[in-house]
Amino acid sequence: FEQLRRILRRKKRRRKPVPYELIPPSLARMLCADWWCRKLWQMRCEWREEQLRAVCLVNKKASPYVSYEAVIHKREQRRKSLEFFRSHELINEDGDTLDMEDVVNASNSNPAHRRNEMMACVKGLELIAEMRGDCAVFYTITCPSRFHATLNNGRPNPKWTSATVRQSSDYLVDTFAAFRKAMHKTGLRWYGVRVAEPHHDGTVHWHLLCFMRKKDRRSITALLRKFAIREDREELGTNTGPRFKSELINPRKGTPTSYIAKYISKNIDGRGLAKEISKETGRPLRDSAEHVSAWASLHRVQQFRFFGIPGRQAYRELRLLAGQAARVQGERKAGAPVLDNPRLDAVLAAADAGCFATYIMKQGGVLVPRKHHLVRTAYELNDEPSAYGDHGIRIYGIWSPIAEGKICTHAMKWKKVRKAVDVQEAAADQGACAPWTRGNNCPPVENPNKSGGGIPDIKTMDEKELQEYLHNMGQKERRELTARLRLVKPKRKKAYMQSISDQQRLQLEAELSSRGFEGSASEIDLLLRGGSIPSGAGLRIYYRNQRLQEDDKWRQWY
């Protein structure tokens, strides 16, 4: 314990006291083989991805943003998660059950819900900026060239210093922290949203939509440019565009929400971007959403971050509380107060209406410290300890400094259980298979000495008679039949090819291009004739039922 205390004391930039109560659970984790297995597997996946980046297999010429093997692994993870959700349900003390898949789809884990919430939040910031008379500026910050593994043409970057994707993300985080500290010292303030997304080789870059006073725009832009280009300044020369870009949003061209909408959508599910083509990779943005999601999950990059506004978790808890109150008080009048305090009830009503602008203003407004927010999220310790002996924290509800006590939004305790499986349905799905015995595993009785008269006409036999005849043939008869079959010259048949329309051919070509193939006519003809194309990791792509499919059934032949 003394040695651990010294190590924790030497940690840089520590502002809070050392959490000595976390030392026993930490030691328990270090003694757990499963914990080490998970950590080693995580390190293995990250290191393997960096090796693929080093050999130029992660770029717009091969697989953009992340390797194709990582995308396949992410698909398998989603498939296993979906199977887990479908096989479990939630049950409470009263015996009420909820399907776990429905609960997950109704939560913020649903990409559509997450996208809608962020778009509503950005729209609220836009309305507040119009009310305050603030201007909106769109910034783009990129890492120096030493973080990029490949060039724009897909070839190795000679300036790359073996920096990982995680290190490029940490560089931007540290740069932004230093800039924020300098900005606060000068008395400048801003609020907005930050989006982290990958270059074609996986290196992180940031897009920021920031709102600020018009008089502070030039000062903030100059200060941010100073911190964005201060490292490896000599490689830029007079052109700082590759590292830093700023654009004042003109309301005549578009609103701030329309500027950031594309970046939010293409980093979640690609909704509404089916016809948009990426300028960097040349591929549809909707097809790139899967690669971006796998990239963020593998490298643990936080894609979205709002700053300068009240927390969104309190917004979710207020909406949950409003829904619970509506179910309990079903006959109450529309607009009737839910909370006794009128200020708290105004915040709840704004959250229930889904108006982020009103919610932020009722909470105290933008650029207000968290300690001055009217409603905050309340947390509590878990009742049961974890496998390592520590009690984690969970959300209890909401609380306010102007009201006594807390309001619980998670009063009902739910437990995860496996669904009951019907034996008859399970047997019908799996099929009945008789066990092998010495009775059904023995070959049928052969009679090689059986002799017949003339040669029967095979063409006039039905299928059952033909099978019985071939099964009872002797060795001599088999040789005679084989000799007769060899004398027959096979007819040349035209190669089989599936017939598809021009639109389906274009769709197939686009889908092949999104998977990293050329989408040439030879590849398409090969797929239409029933062939397959290797896609990596022992998998092959084939075209069946008018869509691309992927399987590993050819693994034994390749």
Coordinates of C-alpha atoms in Angstrom, one line a residue:
F1 CA 0.0 0.0 0.0
E2 CA 2.8 2.4 0.7
Q3 CA 4.4 1.8 -2.7
L4 CA 1.0 2.4 -4.4
R5 CA 0.5 5.6 -2.4
R6 CA 3.9 6.9 -3.6
I7 CA 3.1 6.0 -7.2
L8 CA -0.3 7.8 -6.9
R9 CA 1.4 10.8 -5.3
R10 CA 3.8 11.1 -8.2
K11 CA 1.1 11.2 -10.8
K12 CA 1.1 14.5 -12.8
R13 CA -1.6 17.0 -12.7
R14 CA -3.5 15.5 -9.7
R15 CA -5.8 18.0 -8.2
K16 CA -8.0 15.8 -6.0
P17 CA -6.8 13.7 -3.0
V18 CA -5.7 10.2 -3.5
P19 CA -8.7 7.8 -3.4
Y20 CA -7.3 5.2 -1.0
E21 CA -10.6 3.4 -0.9
L22 CA -10.0 2.3 -4.5
I23 CA -6.7 0.5 -3.8
P24 CA -8.2 -2.9 -2.6
P25 CA -10.5 -3.2 -5.6
S26 CA -7.6 -2.3 -7.9
L27 CA -5.5 -5.0 -6.3
A28 CA -8.4 -7.5 -6.8
R29 CA -8.6 -6.6 -10.4
M30 CA -4.8 -7.2 -10.8
L31 CA -5.2 -10.6 -9.3
C32 CA -8.1 -11.6 -11.6
A33 CA -7.3 -13.6 -14.7
D34 CA -10.5 -12.6 -16.5
W35 CA -9.6 -8.9 -16.0
W36 CA -6.2 -9.5 -17.5
C37 CA -7.7 -11.4 -20.3
R38 CA -10.0 -8.5 -21.2
K39 CA -7.1 -6.0 -21.0
L40 CA -4.8 -8.2 -23.1
W41 CA -7.5 -8.7 -25.7
Q42 CA -8.1 -5.0 -25.9
M43 CA -4.3 -4.3 -26.3
R44 CA -4.2 -7.0 -28.9
C45 CA -7.0 -5.5 -31.0
E46 CA -5.4 -2.0 -30.8
W47 CA -1.9 -3.2 -31.6
R48 CA -3.1 -5.3 -34.5
E49 CA -4.9 -2.3 -35.9
E50 CA -1.8 -0.2 -35.6
Q51 CA 0.2 -2.9 -37.5
L52 CA -2.4 -2.8 -40.3
R53 CA -2.0 1.0 -40.4
A54 CA 1.7 0.7 -40.6
V55 CA 1.5 -1.6 -43.7
C56 CA -0.9 0.9 -45.4
L57 CA -4.0 -1.3 -45.1
V58 CA -6.0 1.5 -43.5
N59 CA -6.5 4.3 -46.0
K60 CA -8.9 5.4 -48.7
K61 CA -7.3 3.0 -51.2
A62 CA -7.8 -0.1 -49.1
S63 CA -10.2 0.3 -46.1
P64 CA -10.9 3.9 -44.9
Y65 CA -10.8 4.9 -41.2
V66 CA -10.3 1.3 -39.9
S67 CA -9.3 -2.1 -41.3
Y68 CA -11.9 -4.3 -42.8
E69 CA -11.1 -7.0 -40.2
A70 CA -12.0 -4.6 -37.4
V71 CA -15.3 -3.9 -39.2
I72 CA -16.1 -7.6 -39.4
H73 CA -15.2 -8.0 -35.7
K74 CA -17.5 -5.1 -34.8
R75 CA -20.3 -6.7 -36.8
E76 CA -19.9 -9.9 -34.9
Q77 CA -20.0 -8.0 -31.6
R78 CA -23.2 -6.4 -32.6
R79 CA -24.7 -9.7 -33.7
K80 CA -23.7 -11.3 -30.3
S81 CA -25.1 -8.3 -28.4
L82 CA -28.4 -8.5 -30.4
E83 CA -28.7 -12.3 -29.6
F84 CA -28.0 -11.5 -25.9
F85 CA -30.7 -8.8 -25.8
R86 CA -33.2 -11.1 -27.6
S87 CA -32.5 -14.0 -25.1
H88 CA -32.9 -11.9 -21.9
E89 CA -35.6 -9.9 -20.3
L90 CA -36.0 -7.5 -17.3
I91 CA -38.2 -8.4 -14.4
N92 CA -39.0 -6.4 -11.2
E93 CA -40.2 -7.3 -7.8
D94 CA -43.9 -7.2 -8.8
G95 CA -43.3 -9.8 -11.6
D96 CA -43.6 -7.3 -14.5
T97 CA -41.3 -8.1 -17.4
L98 CA -39.9 -6.0 -20.2
D99 CA -38.2 -7.3 -23.3
M100 CA -34.5 -6.3 -23.1
E101 CA -34.3 -5.6 -26.8
D102 CA -37.2 -3.1 -26.6
V103 CA -35.6 -1.4 -23.6
V104 CA -32.3 -1.0 -25.4
N105 CA -34.0 0.4 -28.6
A106 CA -35.9 2.9 -26.5
S107 CA -32.8 4.2 -24.7
N108 CA -30.1 6.5 -25.9
S109 CA -28.2 3.5 -27.2
N110 CA -30.4 3.7 -30.3
P111 CA -28.5 5.7 -32.9
A112 CA -31.7 7.4 -34.1
H113 CA -32.5 8.6 -30.6
R114 CA -28.9 9.8 -30.0
R115 CA -28.9 11.7 -33.3
N116 CA -32.2 13.3 -32.7
E117 CA -31.2 14.5 -29.2
M118 CA -28.0 16.0 -30.4
M119 CA -29.7 17.8 -33.3
A120 CA -32.3 19.2 -30.8
C121 CA -29.5 20.4 -28.6
V122 CA -27.6 22.1 -31.4
K123 CA -30.8 23.8 -32.5
G124 CA -31.3 25.0 -29.0
L125 CA -27.8 26.5 -29.0
E126 CA -28.6 28.2 -32.3
L127 CA -31.8 29.8 -30.9
I128 CA -29.9 31.0 -27.8
A129 CA -27.1 32.5 -29.9
E130 CA -29.7 34.4 -31.9
M131 CA -31.3 35.7 -28.7
R132 CA -27.9 36.8 -27.3
G133 CA -26.7 38.2 -30.6
D134 CA -23.7 35.8 -30.7
C135 CA -21.9 34.7 -33.9
A136 CA -21.2 31.1 -34.9
V137 CA -17.8 30.0 -36.2
F138 CA -16.9 26.6 -37.6
Y139 CA -13.4 25.4 -36.8
T140 CA -11.4 22.4 -38.0
I141 CA -8.2 21.3 -36.2
T142 CA -5.9 18.6 -37.5
C143 CA -2.9 16.8 -36.1
P144 CA 0.7 17.4 -37.4
S145 CA 2.0 15.1 -40.2
R146 CA 4.0 13.0 -37.7
F147 CA 0.7 11.4 -36.6
H148 CA -0.5 10.4 -40.1
A149 CA 0.6 6.9 -41.2
T150 CA -0.2 7.3 -44.9
L151 CA -0.3 10.1 -47.4
N152 CA -3.4 11.2 -49.3
N153 CA -2.5 8.8 -52.1
G154 CA -2.3 5.8 -49.8
R155 CA 1.5 5.5 -49.7
P156 CA 3.5 5.5 -46.5
N157 CA 4.2 8.9 -44.9
P158 CA 7.9 9.4 -44.4
K159 CA 7.3 11.8 -41.5
W160 CA 5.2 9.3 -39.5
T161 CA 6.8 8.6 -36.1
S162 CA 4.8 5.4 -35.3
A163 CA 2.2 7.5 -33.4
T164 CA -1.0 5.7 -32.7
V165 CA -4.6 6.8 -33.2
R166 CA -5.0 7.1 -29.5
Q167 CA -1.9 9.3 -29.2
S168 CA -3.3 11.6 -31.9
S169 CA -6.6 11.9 -29.9
D170 CA -4.6 12.7 -26.7
Y171 CA -2.6 15.4 -28.6
L172 CA -5.8 17.2 -29.6
V173 CA -7.2 16.8 -26.0
D174 CA -4.1 18.3 -24.5
T175 CA -4.0 21.1 -27.1
F176 CA -7.6 22.0 -26.4
A177 CA -7.0 22.0 -22.6
A178 CA -4.1 24.4 -23.0
F179 CA -6.1 26.7 -25.2
R180 CA -9.1 26.6 -22.9
K181 CA -6.8 27.6 -19.9
A182 CA -5.3 30.5 -21.9
M183 CA -8.7 31.6 -23.1
H184 CA -10.1 31.7 -19.5
K185 CA -7.1 33.7 -18.4
T186 CA -7.9 36.4 -21.0
G187 CA -11.6 36.5 -20.0
L188 CA -12.9 35.0 -23.3
R189 CA -15.8 32.6 -23.3
W190 CA -17.6 30.4 -25.8
Y191 CA -20.0 27.5 -26.0
G192 CA -20.8 24.9 -28.6
V193 CA -20.2 21.3 -29.7
R194 CA -17.1 19.4 -30.7
V195 CA -17.1 16.4 -33.2
A196 CA -14.1 14.0 -33.4
E197 CA -13.8 12.0 -36.6
P198 CA -11.1 10.1 -38.4
H199 CA -9.0 10.9 -41.5
H200 CA -8.9 8.2 -44.1
D201 CA -5.9 6.6 -42.3
G202 CA -7.6 6.7 -38.9
T203 CA -5.9 9.8 -37.5
V204 CA -8.2 12.0 -35.4
H205 CA -9.2 15.5 -36.3
W206 CA -11.8 17.8 -34.7
H207 CA -14.7 19.9 -36.0
L208 CA -16.0 22.6 -33.6
L209 CA -19.2 24.6 -33.9
C210 CA -18.7 27.5 -31.4
F211 CA -20.8 30.4 -30.5
M212 CA -19.3 33.6 -29.0
R213 CA -19.6 37.3 -28.8
K214 CA -18.9 39.1 -32.1
K215 CA -16.3 41.3 -30.4
D216 CA -14.4 38.2 -29.2
R217 CA -14.4 36.3 -32.5
R218 CA -11.0 37.5 -33.8
S219 CA -9.3 37.1 -30.4
I220 CA -10.6 33.6 -29.9
T221 CA -9.7 32.6 -33.5
A222 CA -6.2 33.9 -33.3
L223 CA -5.6 32.2 -29.9
L224 CA -6.9 28.9 -31.2
R225 CA -4.8 29.1 -34.3
K226 CA -1.7 29.8 -32.2
F227 CA -2.2 26.6 -30.2
A228 CA -3.3 24.5 -33.2
I229 CA -0.1 25.2 -35.2
R230 CA 2.5 25.6 -32.5
E231 CA 3.9 22.1 -32.8
D232 CA 6.0 21.4 -35.9
R233 CA 5.4 24.9 -37.1
E234 CA 8.1 24.8 -39.7
E235 CA 6.4 22.2 -41.8
L236 CA 3.5 24.6 -42.5
G237 CA 5.2 27.6 -43.8
T238 CA 2.8 30.5 -44.6
N239 CA -0.1 28.2 -45.3
T240 CA -1.8 27.1 -42.0
G241 CA -4.8 25.6 -43.8
P242 CA -3.7 21.9 -43.5
R243 CA -3.7 22.3 -39.7
F244 CA -6.3 24.9 -38.9
K245 CA -9.4 26.3 -40.7
S246 CA -12.0 28.7 -39.5
E247 CA -15.2 29.8 -41.2
L248 CA -17.7 32.4 -40.0
I249 CA -21.1 31.0 -40.6
N250 CA -23.2 33.2 -42.9
P251 CA -26.9 32.9 -42.2
R252 CA -27.6 33.5 -45.9
K253 CA -25.8 30.3 -46.8
G254 CA -27.1 28.2 -43.9
T255 CA -27.8 27.9 -40.3
P256 CA -25.2 26.6 -37.7
T257 CA -27.4 23.4 -37.3
S258 CA -27.2 22.7 -41.0
Y259 CA -23.4 23.1 -40.9
I260 CA -23.0 20.4 -38.2
A261 CA -25.8 18.1 -39.2
K262 CA -23.8 16.3 -41.8
Y263 CA -20.9 15.6 -39.3
I264 CA -23.4 14.3 -36.6
S265 CA -25.2 12.0 -39.0
K266 CA -22.1 10.5 -40.8
N267 CA -20.5 9.7 -37.4
I268 CA -23.7 7.8 -36.1
D269 CA -25.7 6.1 -38.7
G270 CA -25.4 8.1 -42.0
R271 CA -29.1 9.0 -42.0
G272 CA -30.0 11.3 -44.9
L273 CA -26.5 11.0 -46.6
A274 CA -27.2 8.3 -49.2
K275 CA -26.4 10.6 -52.1
E276 CA -23.5 12.4 -50.4
I277 CA -20.0 11.5 -51.4
S278 CA -17.0 12.0 -49.2
K279 CA -14.4 14.3 -50.6
E280 CA -11.6 12.5 -48.8
T281 CA -12.4 8.9 -49.6
G282 CA -14.7 9.2 -52.7
R283 CA -17.3 6.9 -51.1
P284 CA -20.9 7.4 -49.9
L285 CA -21.0 8.9 -46.5
R286 CA -23.8 6.6 -45.5
D287 CA -21.7 3.5 -46.1
S288 CA -18.8 5.0 -44.1
A289 CA -20.9 5.3 -40.9
E290 CA -20.2 1.6 -40.0
H291 CA -16.4 2.1 -40.4
V292 CA -16.5 5.3 -38.3
S293 CA -18.5 3.6 -35.6
A294 CA -16.0 0.7 -35.5
W295 CA -13.1 3.1 -35.4
A296 CA -14.5 5.0 -32.4
S297 CA -15.2 1.8 -30.5
L298 CA -11.8 0.3 -31.2
H299 CA -9.7 3.3 -30.3
R300 CA -12.1 4.6 -27.5
V301 CA -12.5 8.0 -29.0
Q302 CA -15.3 10.3 -27.7
Q303 CA -17.0 11.4 -30.8
F304 CA -19.2 14.2 -29.5
R305 CA -18.8 16.7 -26.7
F306 CA -20.9 19.7 -25.7
F307 CA -19.4 22.5 -23.6
G308 CA -20.6 25.7 -22.0
I309 CA -24.2 24.3 -21.4
P310 CA -26.0 22.4 -18.6
G311 CA -25.6 18.6 -18.6
R312 CA -27.8 16.5 -20.9
Q313 CA -28.1 13.7 -18.4
A314 CA -30.3 15.9 -16.1
Y315 CA -32.3 16.7 -19.3
R316 CA -32.9 12.9 -19.8
E317 CA -33.8 12.4 -16.1
L318 CA -36.3 15.3 -16.2
R319 CA -38.0 13.8 -19.3
L320 CA -38.1 10.4 -17.5
L321 CA -39.7 12.0 -14.5
A322 CA -42.3 13.8 -16.6
G323 CA -43.3 10.6 -18.3
Q324 CA -43.6 8.8 -14.9
A325 CA -45.7 11.7 -13.5
A326 CA -48.0 11.6 -16.6
R327 CA -48.6 7.9 -16.1
V328 CA -49.4 8.3 -12.4
Q329 CA -51.5 11.4 -12.8
G330 CA -53.3 10.4 -16.0
E331 CA -56.4 12.5 -15.4
R332 CA -54.6 15.8 -14.5
K333 CA -55.1 18.8 -16.6
A334 CA -52.7 19.8 -19.4
G335 CA -50.1 22.2 -18.1
A336 CA -50.7 21.3 -14.4
P337 CA -47.5 21.6 -12.3
V338 CA -45.7 18.3 -11.5
L339 CA -43.3 19.7 -8.9
D340 CA -44.2 22.0 -6.0
N341 CA -41.4 24.5 -6.7
P342 CA -42.3 26.6 -9.7
R343 CA -38.7 27.1 -10.9
L344 CA -38.0 23.4 -10.9
D345 CA -41.3 22.7 -12.6
A346 CA -40.5 25.2 -15.3
V347 CA -37.2 23.3 -16.0
L348 CA -39.1 20.0 -16.1
A349 CA -41.8 21.4 -18.4
A350 CA -39.1 22.7 -20.8
A351 CA -37.4 19.3 -20.9
D352 CA -40.7 17.5 -21.3
A353 CA -41.5 19.7 -24.3
G354 CA -38.1 18.8 -25.9
C355 CA -37.0 22.5 -26.2
F356 CA -33.3 22.6 -25.4
A357 CA -33.2 26.4 -25.7
T358 CA -35.8 26.9 -22.9
Y359 CA -34.3 24.1 -20.8
I360 CA -30.8 25.8 -20.9
M361 CA -32.2 29.2 -20.1
K362 CA -34.3 27.8 -17.2
Q363 CA -31.2 26.1 -15.9
G364 CA -29.4 29.4 -15.7
G365 CA -28.2 29.9 -19.3
V366 CA -25.0 29.2 -21.2
L367 CA -21.5 29.8 -19.8
V368 CA -22.8 29.2 -16.2
P369 CA -20.7 27.0 -13.9
R370 CA -22.1 23.6 -13.0
K371 CA -22.4 24.6 -9.3
H372 CA -25.0 27.3 -10.3
H373 CA -27.3 25.0 -12.3
L374 CA -30.8 24.7 -11.0
V375 CA -31.3 20.9 -11.6
R376 CA -28.5 18.4 -11.4
T377 CA -28.2 14.6 -11.7
A378 CA -28.2 12.7 -8.4
Y379 CA -26.1 9.6 -7.9
E380 CA -25.9 6.8 -5.3
L381 CA -23.8 3.8 -4.5
N382 CA -24.9 0.3 -5.7
D383 CA -26.5 -1.9 -3.1
E384 CA -24.5 -4.9 -4.1
P385 CA -20.7 -4.9 -4.5
S386 CA -19.1 -5.9 -7.7
A387 CA -16.9 -9.0 -8.2
Y388 CA -13.9 -6.9 -7.1
G389 CA -15.5 -5.6 -3.8
D390 CA -16.2 -2.0 -4.8
H391 CA -19.6 -0.4 -4.9
G392 CA -20.0 1.5 -8.2
I393 CA -22.3 4.5 -8.6
R394 CA -25.6 4.6 -10.4
I395 CA -28.1 7.3 -11.3
Y396 CA -30.6 7.9 -8.6
G397 CA -32.6 10.8 -10.0
I398 CA -32.3 14.6 -9.8
W399 CA -31.7 17.1 -7.0
S400 CA -31.5 20.9 -6.7
P401 CA -29.8 23.2 -4.3
I402 CA -33.0 25.2 -3.8
A403 CA -35.0 22.1 -2.7
E404 CA -34.6 19.6 0.1
G405 CA -33.9 16.0 -0.7
K406 CA -33.7 14.2 -4.0
I407 CA -36.3 13.0 -6.5
C408 CA -35.9 9.4 -7.4
T409 CA -36.5 8.4 -11.1
H410 CA -35.3 4.8 -10.7
A411 CA -37.4 3.6 -7.8
M412 CA -38.2 0.3 -9.3
K413 CA -35.4 -2.2 -9.4
W414 CA -35.1 -4.5 -12.4
K415 CA -33.2 -7.7 -12.7
K416 CA -31.9 -9.3 -15.8
V417 CA -33.0 -12.9 -16.4
R418 CA -32.8 -15.3 -19.3
K419 CA -36.0 -15.9 -21.2
A420 CA -37.8 -19.2 -20.8
V421 CA -37.3 -21.4 -24.0
D422 CA -40.1 -23.6 -25.2
V423 CA -38.8 -27.1 -25.6
Q424 CA -40.9 -27.9 -28.6
E425 CA -39.8 -24.7 -30.4
A426 CA -36.2 -25.4 -29.6
A427 CA -36.5 -28.9 -31.0
A428 CA -38.2 -27.6 -34.1
D429 CA -35.5 -25.0 -34.7
Q430 CA -32.6 -27.4 -34.2
G431 CA -34.2 -30.5 -35.9
A432 CA -34.2 -34.0 -34.6
C433 CA -31.1 -36.1 -35.2
A434 CA -31.1 -39.8 -34.3
P435 CA -27.9 -41.1 -32.6
W436 CA -25.6 -43.4 -34.4
T437 CA -25.9 -47.0 -33.4
R438 CA -24.6 -50.3 -34.8
G439 CA -28.0 -50.6 -36.5
N440 CA -28.3 -47.4 -38.5
N441 CA -24.6 -46.9 -39.0
C442 CA -23.9 -50.2 -40.7
P443 CA -23.8 -50.2 -44.6
P444 CA -26.6 -52.0 -46.3
V445 CA -26.2 -55.6 -47.5
E446 CA -24.3 -55.8 -50.8
N447 CA -24.7 -58.7 -53.3
P448 CA -21.8 -58.5 -55.7
N449 CA -22.6 -61.9 -57.3
K450 CA -26.0 -60.7 -58.5
S451 CA -26.3 -61.1 -62.2
G452 CA -29.0 -59.7 -64.5
G453 CA -30.1 -60.4 -68.0
G454 CA -29.8 -57.6 -70.4
I455 CA -28.8 -54.0 -69.7
P456 CA -31.8 -52.1 -68.3
D457 CA -32.8 -48.8 -69.8
I458 CA -31.8 -46.2 -67.2
K459 CA -33.8 -43.4 -69.0
T460 CA -37.1 -45.1 -68.3
M461 CA -36.5 -45.5 -64.5
D462 CA -37.8 -43.2 -61.9
E463 CA -35.6 -41.7 -59.2
K464 CA -36.2 -44.4 -56.6
E465 CA -35.6 -47.3 -59.1
L466 CA -32.5 -45.6 -60.3
Q467 CA -31.1 -45.2 -56.8
E468 CA -31.9 -48.9 -56.0
Y469 CA -30.3 -50.1 -59.3
L470 CA -27.1 -48.1 -58.8
H471 CA -26.8 -49.2 -55.2
N472 CA -27.1 -53.0 -56.1
M473 CA -24.7 -52.9 -59.0
G474 CA -21.7 -55.2 -58.9
Q475 CA -18.1 -54.2 -59.7
K476 CA -18.3 -55.5 -63.3
E477 CA -21.5 -53.6 -64.0
R478 CA -20.0 -50.4 -62.5
R479 CA -17.0 -50.6 -64.8
E480 CA -19.2 -51.2 -67.9
L481 CA -21.4 -48.2 -66.9
T482 CA -18.4 -46.0 -66.4
A483 CA -17.0 -47.0 -69.8
R484 CA -20.3 -46.2 -71.5
L485 CA -20.5 -42.8 -69.8
R486 CA -17.0 -41.9 -71.0
L487 CA -18.0 -42.6 -74.6
V488 CA -20.7 -39.9 -74.4
K489 CA -19.3 -36.5 -75.4
P490 CA -20.5 -33.8 -73.0
K491 CA -22.5 -31.0 -74.5
R492 CA -21.0 -27.5 -74.0
K493 CA -23.4 -25.5 -71.8
K494 CA -23.5 -21.8 -71.7
A495 CA -22.2 -20.4 -68.4
Y496 CA -24.9 -19.5 -65.9
M497 CA -25.3 -15.9 -65.1
Q498 CA -27.8 -14.1 -62.9
S499 CA -29.8 -11.4 -64.7
I500 CA -30.1 -8.1 -63.0
S501 CA -31.2 -4.6 -64.0
D502 CA -29.0 -1.7 -64.7
Q503 CA -30.0 -0.1 -61.4
Q504 CA -29.1 -3.3 -59.5
R505 CA -25.8 -3.4 -61.3
L506 CA -25.0 0.2 -60.3
Q507 CA -26.1 -0.6 -56.7
L508 CA -23.8 -3.7 -56.7
E509 CA -20.9 -1.7 -58.1
A510 CA -21.4 1.0 -55.3
E511 CA -21.6 -1.6 -52.6
L512 CA -18.4 -3.3 -53.9
S513 CA -16.6 0.1 -53.9
S514 CA -17.8 0.8 -50.3
R515 CA -16.2 -2.5 -49.2
G516 CA -12.8 -1.6 -50.8
F517 CA -13.1 -3.4 -54.2
E518 CA -12.8 -1.7 -57.6
G519 CA -16.3 -2.7 -58.6
S520 CA -15.1 -3.5 -62.1
A521 CA -17.1 -5.4 -64.7
S522 CA -15.0 -8.5 -64.3
E523 CA -15.7 -8.7 -60.5
I524 CA -19.4 -8.1 -61.1
D525 CA -19.6 -10.8 -63.8
L526 CA -17.7 -13.2 -61.5
L527 CA -20.3 -12.7 -58.7
L528 CA -23.2 -13.0 -61.2
R529 CA -21.9 -16.4 -62.4
G530 CA -21.9 -17.7 -58.8
G531 CA -18.3 -17.0 -57.9
S532 CA -16.9 -15.3 -54.8
I533 CA -14.3 -12.7 -54.0
P534 CA -12.0 -12.9 -50.9
S535 CA -12.8 -10.1 -48.4
G536 CA -10.2 -10.8 -45.7
A537 CA -10.1 -12.8 -42.5
G538 CA -10.9 -16.0 -44.3
L539 CA -14.2 -14.6 -45.5
R540 CA -15.5 -14.4 -49.1
I541 CA -18.2 -12.3 -50.7
Y542 CA -20.8 -13.8 -53.0
Y543 CA -24.0 -12.5 -54.6
R544 CA -27.3 -14.3 -53.8
N545 CA -30.9 -13.3 -53.8
Q546 CA -30.0 -9.9 -55.3
R547 CA -27.7 -8.8 -52.4
L548 CA -24.1 -9.3 -51.3
Q549 CA -23.5 -11.9 -48.6
E550 CA -20.5 -12.9 -46.7
D551 CA -19.5 -16.3 -45.3
D552 CA -16.5 -18.5 -44.4
K553 CA -17.7 -21.7 -46.0
W554 CA -14.9 -21.6 -48.5
R555 CA -12.2 -21.5 -45.8
Q556 CA -11.2 -25.1 -46.4
W557 CA -10.5 -24.5 -50.1
Y558 CA -8.5 -21.2 -49.7

